[in-house]
Structure formats: structure tokens, C-alpha cells
Short mmCIF file of C-alpha atoms in Angstrom, two decimals:
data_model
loop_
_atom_site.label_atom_id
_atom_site.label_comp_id
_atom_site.label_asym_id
_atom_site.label_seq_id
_atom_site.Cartn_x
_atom_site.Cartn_y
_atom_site.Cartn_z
CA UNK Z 10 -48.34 49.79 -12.18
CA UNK Z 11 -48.58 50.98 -8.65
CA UNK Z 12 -50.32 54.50 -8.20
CA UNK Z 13 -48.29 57.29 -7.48
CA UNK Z 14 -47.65 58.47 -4.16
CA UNK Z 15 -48.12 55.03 -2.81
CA UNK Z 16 -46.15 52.80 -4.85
CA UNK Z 17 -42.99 53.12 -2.82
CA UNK Z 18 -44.58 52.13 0.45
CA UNK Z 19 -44.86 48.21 0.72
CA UNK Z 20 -48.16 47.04 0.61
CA UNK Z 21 -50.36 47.44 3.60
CA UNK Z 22 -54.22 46.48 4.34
CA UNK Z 23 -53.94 49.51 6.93
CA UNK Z 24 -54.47 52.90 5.48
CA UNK Z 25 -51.51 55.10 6.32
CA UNK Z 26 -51.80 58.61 7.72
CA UNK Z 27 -52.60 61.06 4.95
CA UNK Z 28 -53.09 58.92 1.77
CA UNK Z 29 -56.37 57.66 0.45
CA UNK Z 30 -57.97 54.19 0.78
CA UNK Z 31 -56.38 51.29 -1.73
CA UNK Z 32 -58.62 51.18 -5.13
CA UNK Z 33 -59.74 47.68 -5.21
CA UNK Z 34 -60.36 46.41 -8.76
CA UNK Z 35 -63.41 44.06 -8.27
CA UNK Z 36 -62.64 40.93 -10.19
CA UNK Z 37 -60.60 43.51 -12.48
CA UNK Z 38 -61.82 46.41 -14.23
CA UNK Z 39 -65.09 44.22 -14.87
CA UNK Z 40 -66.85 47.54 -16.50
CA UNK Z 41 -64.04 47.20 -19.53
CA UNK Z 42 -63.53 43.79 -19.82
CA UNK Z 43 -65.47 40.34 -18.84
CA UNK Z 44 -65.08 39.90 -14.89
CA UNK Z 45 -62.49 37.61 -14.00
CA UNK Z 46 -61.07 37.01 -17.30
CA UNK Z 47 -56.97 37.94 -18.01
CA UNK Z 48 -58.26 41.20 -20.18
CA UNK Z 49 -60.23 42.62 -16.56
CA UNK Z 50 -56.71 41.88 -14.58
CA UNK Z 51 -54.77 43.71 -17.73
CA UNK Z 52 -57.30 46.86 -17.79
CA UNK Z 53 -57.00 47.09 -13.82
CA UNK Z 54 -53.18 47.17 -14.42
CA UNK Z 55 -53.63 49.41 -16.84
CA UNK Z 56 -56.71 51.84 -14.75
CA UNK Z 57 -53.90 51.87 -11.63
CA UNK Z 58 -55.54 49.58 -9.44
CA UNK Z 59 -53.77 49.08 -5.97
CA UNK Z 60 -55.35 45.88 -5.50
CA UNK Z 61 -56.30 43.13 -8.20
CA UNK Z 62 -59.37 41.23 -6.59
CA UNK Z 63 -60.25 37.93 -8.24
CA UNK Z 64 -62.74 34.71 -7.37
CA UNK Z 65 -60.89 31.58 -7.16
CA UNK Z 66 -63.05 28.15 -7.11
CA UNK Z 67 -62.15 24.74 -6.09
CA UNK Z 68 -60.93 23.38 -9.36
CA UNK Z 69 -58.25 26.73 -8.40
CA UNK Z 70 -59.61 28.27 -11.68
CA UNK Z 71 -60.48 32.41 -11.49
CA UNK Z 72 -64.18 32.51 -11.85
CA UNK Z 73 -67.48 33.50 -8.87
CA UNK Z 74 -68.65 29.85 -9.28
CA UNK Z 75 -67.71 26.06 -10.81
CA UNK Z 76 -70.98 26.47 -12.34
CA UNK Z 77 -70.09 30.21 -13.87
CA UNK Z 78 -67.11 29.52 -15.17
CA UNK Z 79 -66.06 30.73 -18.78
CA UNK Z 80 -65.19 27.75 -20.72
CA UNK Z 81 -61.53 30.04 -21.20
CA UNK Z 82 -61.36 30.97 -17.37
CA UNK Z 83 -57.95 31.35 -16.45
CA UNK Z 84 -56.42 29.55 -13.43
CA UNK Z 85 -55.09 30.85 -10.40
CA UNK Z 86 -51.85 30.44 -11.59
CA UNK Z 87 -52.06 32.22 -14.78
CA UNK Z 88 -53.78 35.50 -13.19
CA UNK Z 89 -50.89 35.31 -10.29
CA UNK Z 90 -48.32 35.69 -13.19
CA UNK Z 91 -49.97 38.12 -14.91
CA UNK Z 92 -50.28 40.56 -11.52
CA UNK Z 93 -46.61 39.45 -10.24
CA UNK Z 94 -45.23 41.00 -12.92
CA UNK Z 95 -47.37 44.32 -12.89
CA UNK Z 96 -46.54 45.39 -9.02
CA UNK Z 97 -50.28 45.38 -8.44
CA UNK Z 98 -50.80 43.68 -5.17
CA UNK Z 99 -53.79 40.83 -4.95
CA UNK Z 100 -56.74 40.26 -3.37
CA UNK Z 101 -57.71 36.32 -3.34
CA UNK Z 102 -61.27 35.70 -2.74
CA UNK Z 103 -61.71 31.93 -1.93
CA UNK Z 104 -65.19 30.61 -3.25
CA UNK Z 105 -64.73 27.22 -1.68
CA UNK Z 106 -63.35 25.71 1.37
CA UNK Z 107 -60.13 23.19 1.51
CA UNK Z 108 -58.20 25.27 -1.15
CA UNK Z 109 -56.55 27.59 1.83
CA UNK Z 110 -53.00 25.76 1.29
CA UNK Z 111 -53.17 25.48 -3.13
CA UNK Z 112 -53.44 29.44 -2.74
CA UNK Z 113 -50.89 30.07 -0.10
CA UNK Z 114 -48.72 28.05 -2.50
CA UNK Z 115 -49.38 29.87 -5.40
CA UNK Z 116 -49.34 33.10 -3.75
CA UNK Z 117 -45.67 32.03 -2.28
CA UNK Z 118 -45.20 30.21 -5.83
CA UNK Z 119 -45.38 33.88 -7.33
CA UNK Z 120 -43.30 35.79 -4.45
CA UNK Z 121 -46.79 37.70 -3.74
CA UNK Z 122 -47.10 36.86 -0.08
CA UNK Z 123 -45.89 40.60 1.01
CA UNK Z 124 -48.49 42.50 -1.21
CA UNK Z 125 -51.68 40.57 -0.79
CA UNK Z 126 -54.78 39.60 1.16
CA UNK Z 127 -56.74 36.17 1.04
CA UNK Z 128 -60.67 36.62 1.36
CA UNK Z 129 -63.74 34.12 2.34
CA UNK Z 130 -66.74 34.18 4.23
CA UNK Z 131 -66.00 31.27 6.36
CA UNK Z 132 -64.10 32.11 9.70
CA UNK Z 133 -62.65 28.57 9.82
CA UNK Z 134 -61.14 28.89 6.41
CA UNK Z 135 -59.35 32.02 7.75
CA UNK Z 136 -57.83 29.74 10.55
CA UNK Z 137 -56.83 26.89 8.22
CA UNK Z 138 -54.93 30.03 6.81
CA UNK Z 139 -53.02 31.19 9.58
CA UNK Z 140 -51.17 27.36 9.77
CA UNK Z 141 -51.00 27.82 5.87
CA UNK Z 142 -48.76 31.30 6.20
CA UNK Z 143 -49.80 33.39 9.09
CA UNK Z 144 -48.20 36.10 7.20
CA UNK Z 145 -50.59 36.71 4.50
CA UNK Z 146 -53.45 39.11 5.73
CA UNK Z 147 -57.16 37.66 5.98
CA UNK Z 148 -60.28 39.11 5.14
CA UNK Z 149 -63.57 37.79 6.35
CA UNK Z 150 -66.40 38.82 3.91
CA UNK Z 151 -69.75 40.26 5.62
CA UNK Z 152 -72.37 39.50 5.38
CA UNK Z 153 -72.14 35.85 3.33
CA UNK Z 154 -73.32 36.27 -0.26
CA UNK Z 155 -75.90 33.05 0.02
CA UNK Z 156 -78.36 35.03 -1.94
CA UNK Z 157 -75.93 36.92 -4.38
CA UNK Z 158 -76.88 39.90 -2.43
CA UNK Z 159 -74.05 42.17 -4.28
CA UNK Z 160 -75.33 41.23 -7.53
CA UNK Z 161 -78.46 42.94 -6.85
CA UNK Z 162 -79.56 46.37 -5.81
CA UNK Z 163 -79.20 47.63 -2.03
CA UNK Z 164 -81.54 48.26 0.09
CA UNK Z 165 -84.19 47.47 -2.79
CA UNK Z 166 -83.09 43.57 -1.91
CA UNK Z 167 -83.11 44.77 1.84
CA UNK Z 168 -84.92 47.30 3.14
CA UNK Z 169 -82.95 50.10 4.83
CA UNK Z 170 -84.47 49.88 8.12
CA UNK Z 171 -82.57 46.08 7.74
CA UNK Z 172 -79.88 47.77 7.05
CA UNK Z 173 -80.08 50.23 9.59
CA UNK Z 174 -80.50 47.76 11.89
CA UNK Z 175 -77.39 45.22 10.74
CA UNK Z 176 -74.95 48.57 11.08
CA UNK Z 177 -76.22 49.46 14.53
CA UNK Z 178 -75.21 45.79 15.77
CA UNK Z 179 -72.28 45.72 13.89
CA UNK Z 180 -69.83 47.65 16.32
CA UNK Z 181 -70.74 44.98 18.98
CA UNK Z 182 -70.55 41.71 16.91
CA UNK Z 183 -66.96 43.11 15.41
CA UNK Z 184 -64.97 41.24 18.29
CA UNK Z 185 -66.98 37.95 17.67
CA UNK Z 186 -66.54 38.38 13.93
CA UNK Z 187 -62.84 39.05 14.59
CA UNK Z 188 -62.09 36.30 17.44
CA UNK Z 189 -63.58 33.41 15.58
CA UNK Z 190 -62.15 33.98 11.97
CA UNK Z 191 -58.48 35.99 13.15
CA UNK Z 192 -59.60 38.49 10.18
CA UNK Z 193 -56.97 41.52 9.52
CA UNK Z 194 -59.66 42.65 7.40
CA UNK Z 195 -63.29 42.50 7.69
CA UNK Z 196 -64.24 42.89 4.11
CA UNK Z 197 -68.02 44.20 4.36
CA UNK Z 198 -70.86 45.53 1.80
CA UNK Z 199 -71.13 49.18 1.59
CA UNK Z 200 -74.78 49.02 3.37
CA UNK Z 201 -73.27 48.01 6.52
CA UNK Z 202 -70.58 50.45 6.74
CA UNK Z 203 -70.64 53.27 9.02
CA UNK Z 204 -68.03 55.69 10.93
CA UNK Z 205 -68.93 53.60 13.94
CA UNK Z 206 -68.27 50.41 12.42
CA UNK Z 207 -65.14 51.48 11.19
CA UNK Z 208 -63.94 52.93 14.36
CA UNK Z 209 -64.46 50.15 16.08
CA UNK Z 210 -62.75 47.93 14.04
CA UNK Z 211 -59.97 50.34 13.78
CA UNK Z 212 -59.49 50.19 17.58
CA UNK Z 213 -59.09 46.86 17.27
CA UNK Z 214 -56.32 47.11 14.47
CA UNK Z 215 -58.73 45.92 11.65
CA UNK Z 216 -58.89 47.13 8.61
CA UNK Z 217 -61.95 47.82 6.78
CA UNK Z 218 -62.56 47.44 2.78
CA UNK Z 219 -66.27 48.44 1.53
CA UNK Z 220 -67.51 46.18 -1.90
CA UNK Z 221 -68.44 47.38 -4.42
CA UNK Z 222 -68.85 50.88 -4.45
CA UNK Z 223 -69.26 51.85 -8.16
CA UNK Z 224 -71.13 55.95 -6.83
CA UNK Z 225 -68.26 58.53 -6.65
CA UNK Z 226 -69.99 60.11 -3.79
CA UNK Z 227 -70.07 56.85 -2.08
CA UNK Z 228 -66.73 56.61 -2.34
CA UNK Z 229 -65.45 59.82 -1.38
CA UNK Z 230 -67.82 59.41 1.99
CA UNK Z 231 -66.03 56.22 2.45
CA UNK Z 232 -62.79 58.05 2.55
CA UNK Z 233 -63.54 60.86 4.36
CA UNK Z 234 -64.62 58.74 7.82
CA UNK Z 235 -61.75 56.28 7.15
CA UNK Z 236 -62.10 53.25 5.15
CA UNK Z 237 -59.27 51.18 4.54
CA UNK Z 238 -59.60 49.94 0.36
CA UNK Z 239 -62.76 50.84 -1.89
CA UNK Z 240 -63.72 47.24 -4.30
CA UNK Z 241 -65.17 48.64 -7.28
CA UNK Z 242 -66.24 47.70 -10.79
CA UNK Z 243 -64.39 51.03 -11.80
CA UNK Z 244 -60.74 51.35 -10.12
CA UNK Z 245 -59.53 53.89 -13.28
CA UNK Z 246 -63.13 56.29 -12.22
CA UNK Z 247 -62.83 55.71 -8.35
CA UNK Z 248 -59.06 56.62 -8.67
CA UNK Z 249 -59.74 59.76 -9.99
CA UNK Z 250 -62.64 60.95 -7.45
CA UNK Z 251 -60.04 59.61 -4.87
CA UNK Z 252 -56.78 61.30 -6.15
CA UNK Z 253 -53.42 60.03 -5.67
#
């Protein structure tokens, strides 16, 4: 299920003139069902999620860690099936290095190669990619989540002069960020977005996606200076603050 308005347009990482940012489901609808499990992929089918985004691990099962993993985590495989046959597009997040070619083959496996986007934090994973399939769009995820730094709350984990500070360098370390990984996407947490960090990746025909933004005024802020796709633990509530 593809949401209306968009769902005739093939999938893009670029927001189009005059339509909102792509509603991310963050490791599926993960407020309905567990995250990463084939009932969260279902409910974001079923919320209208543009985008599907799921962990994958080394062992190519869908889970944020080896050492998280459900004992019923599905694999990569399994998920992929279940999304090919919904029209939601995907968003791969790779939790491991040396797995870059297993998911370009599954992705190709599943004929999902036009309508999704492969995600990591390390810029030479994104290069291994480009030899992989230079046609499936990269996101580099910013900053690295050593410290689990989504799981917790922001800027109580950070202070906000931190943050502050990260945004304001941001705009200048975009080209480095961008050289060294050949990112389509820079994938960032919401504390370091700002309408100057999105214009300057925009000039430089990146796309931007904010994680996870769960606040409906958040969101709608997002949209308003430009954002590209909103990940969020609610795609069915974000979709509605958003419209069609």
C-alpha cells in the first residue's frame, strides 16, 4: 500500500516539488507491534508507510544486534518478500560490515532495487556498495550510534549547547561526509537537523531523512524547511499530521 498522491510516482529519496517528505516506518510500526518482527513490517503496510526501514545483522537476519535478536527474528529474505509484495519501498539499515553484496542480492533477488535505499554508518561500506549496484541509493547514518544515542532521550544524553554546536559545523563537514562515503542520503538524528543543514545538502543533490521523530510538531517543522523522509516509530500518526 503506497499512500495516495504519491504512489504513482516511482520511488525517489528526493522530495518532489509540492508533496510531503516519505513516512519512514522505523523498523516497522514498532509502537503496534515488536520492532523488527514480520507483524511491525505488516502494521507499517497496513499504517501507509512509504518506506519500510529494518536492521539487518551479519547472520542477514532483521534484528538492531546479533546479540538482540528475537529467537523468531525473521531473515532478510523473509521481510523482503513480505514488502515486495505490498509496494512499500525499503529502507536497509546494515548493522555490520561485509554483508554490502548478500543485501544487494536480496534486494535484486526481490526486484526491489528501484524503490529502496541501503543505510550504515560506515562510509567505506557505502563504497563497497556502489561496485555491489551503484544503482541502489546510499544513506550514511549521522552521527554513529556507538552509545545507542537514539534509544535514549535528546539533548538530556547531550546537552543542547552540543547539539547546537554539532548543527553549526554540520553545513561545512557535509562535503567530507558526502565525498568519503558517496551518500545519496545523509540519514541524520533529528538534533542535528537544521534549514541550513538541509540546504546545504540539498545544493549538493543530497537528500536528507531525520530519525526518529515520534512529536507531530517535530515533524511538521521538518517538512516545512524541507526534509526529504521523516523515520518514525508512528508512520500511521506522522502520516496524518503530514497529509497526503
Amino acid at each position: 500500500m503506497q499512500t495516495a498522491g504519491m504512489d504513482q510516482l516511482p520511488f525517489s529519496v528526493h522530495r518532489r516539488p509540492n508533496t510531503r517528505p516519505l513516512v519512514i516506518a522505523h523498523r516497522g510500526a514498532c509502537l503496534v507491534a515488536p520492532p523488527n518482527s514480520l507483524a511491525a513490517f505488516a502494521a507499517a503496510i497496513e499504517a501507509g508507510a512509504d518506506v519500510a526501514e529494518l536492521d539487518v545483522t551479519a547472520s542477514l537476519r532483521v534484528g538492531h544486534s546479533e546479540a538482540e535478536l528475537a529467537s523468531d527474528a525473521p531473515t532478510l529474505d523473509e521481510v523482503l518478500a513480505l514488502l515486495a509484495a505490498s509496494g512499500v519501498a525499503v529502507h536497509v539499515d546494515m548493522k555490520a560490515e561485509g554483508i554490502e553484496r548478500a543485501v544487494v542480492a536480496a534486494l535484486m533477488q526481490h526486484d526491489l532495487v528501484g524503490r529502496s535505499v541501503v543505510s550504515t554508518t560506515w562510509p567505506a561500506s557505502l563504497r563497497r556498495l556502489v561496485h555491489s549496484n551503484p544503482d541502489v541509493p546510499r544513506a550514511l547514518g549521522y552521527p554513529r550510534d556507538r552509545l545507542s544515542v537514539s534509544r535514549l532521550h535528546w539533548p538530556r544524553a547531550v546537552t543542547r549547547v552540543g547539539a547546537a554546536a554539532l548543527r553549526s559545523v554540520l553545513p561545512v563537514r557535509l562535503p567530507v561526509l558526502a565525498a568519503i562515503s558517496r551518500a545519496d542520503v545523509l540519514a541524520l538524528h533529528h538534533s542535528m537537523i537544521s534549514p541550513k543543514v538541509v540546504l546545504a545538502a540539498h545544493r549538493r543533490g543530497i537528500a536528507v531523512f531525520a530519525w526518529t521523530v515520534n512529536d507531530p510538531v517535530v515533524a511538521s517543522r521538518f517538512a516545512a524547511i524541507g526534509v526529504d523522509g521523516i523515520v518514525t516509530d508512528d508512520p500511521a500518526g506522522i502520516r496524518v499530521v503530514l497529509g497526503e
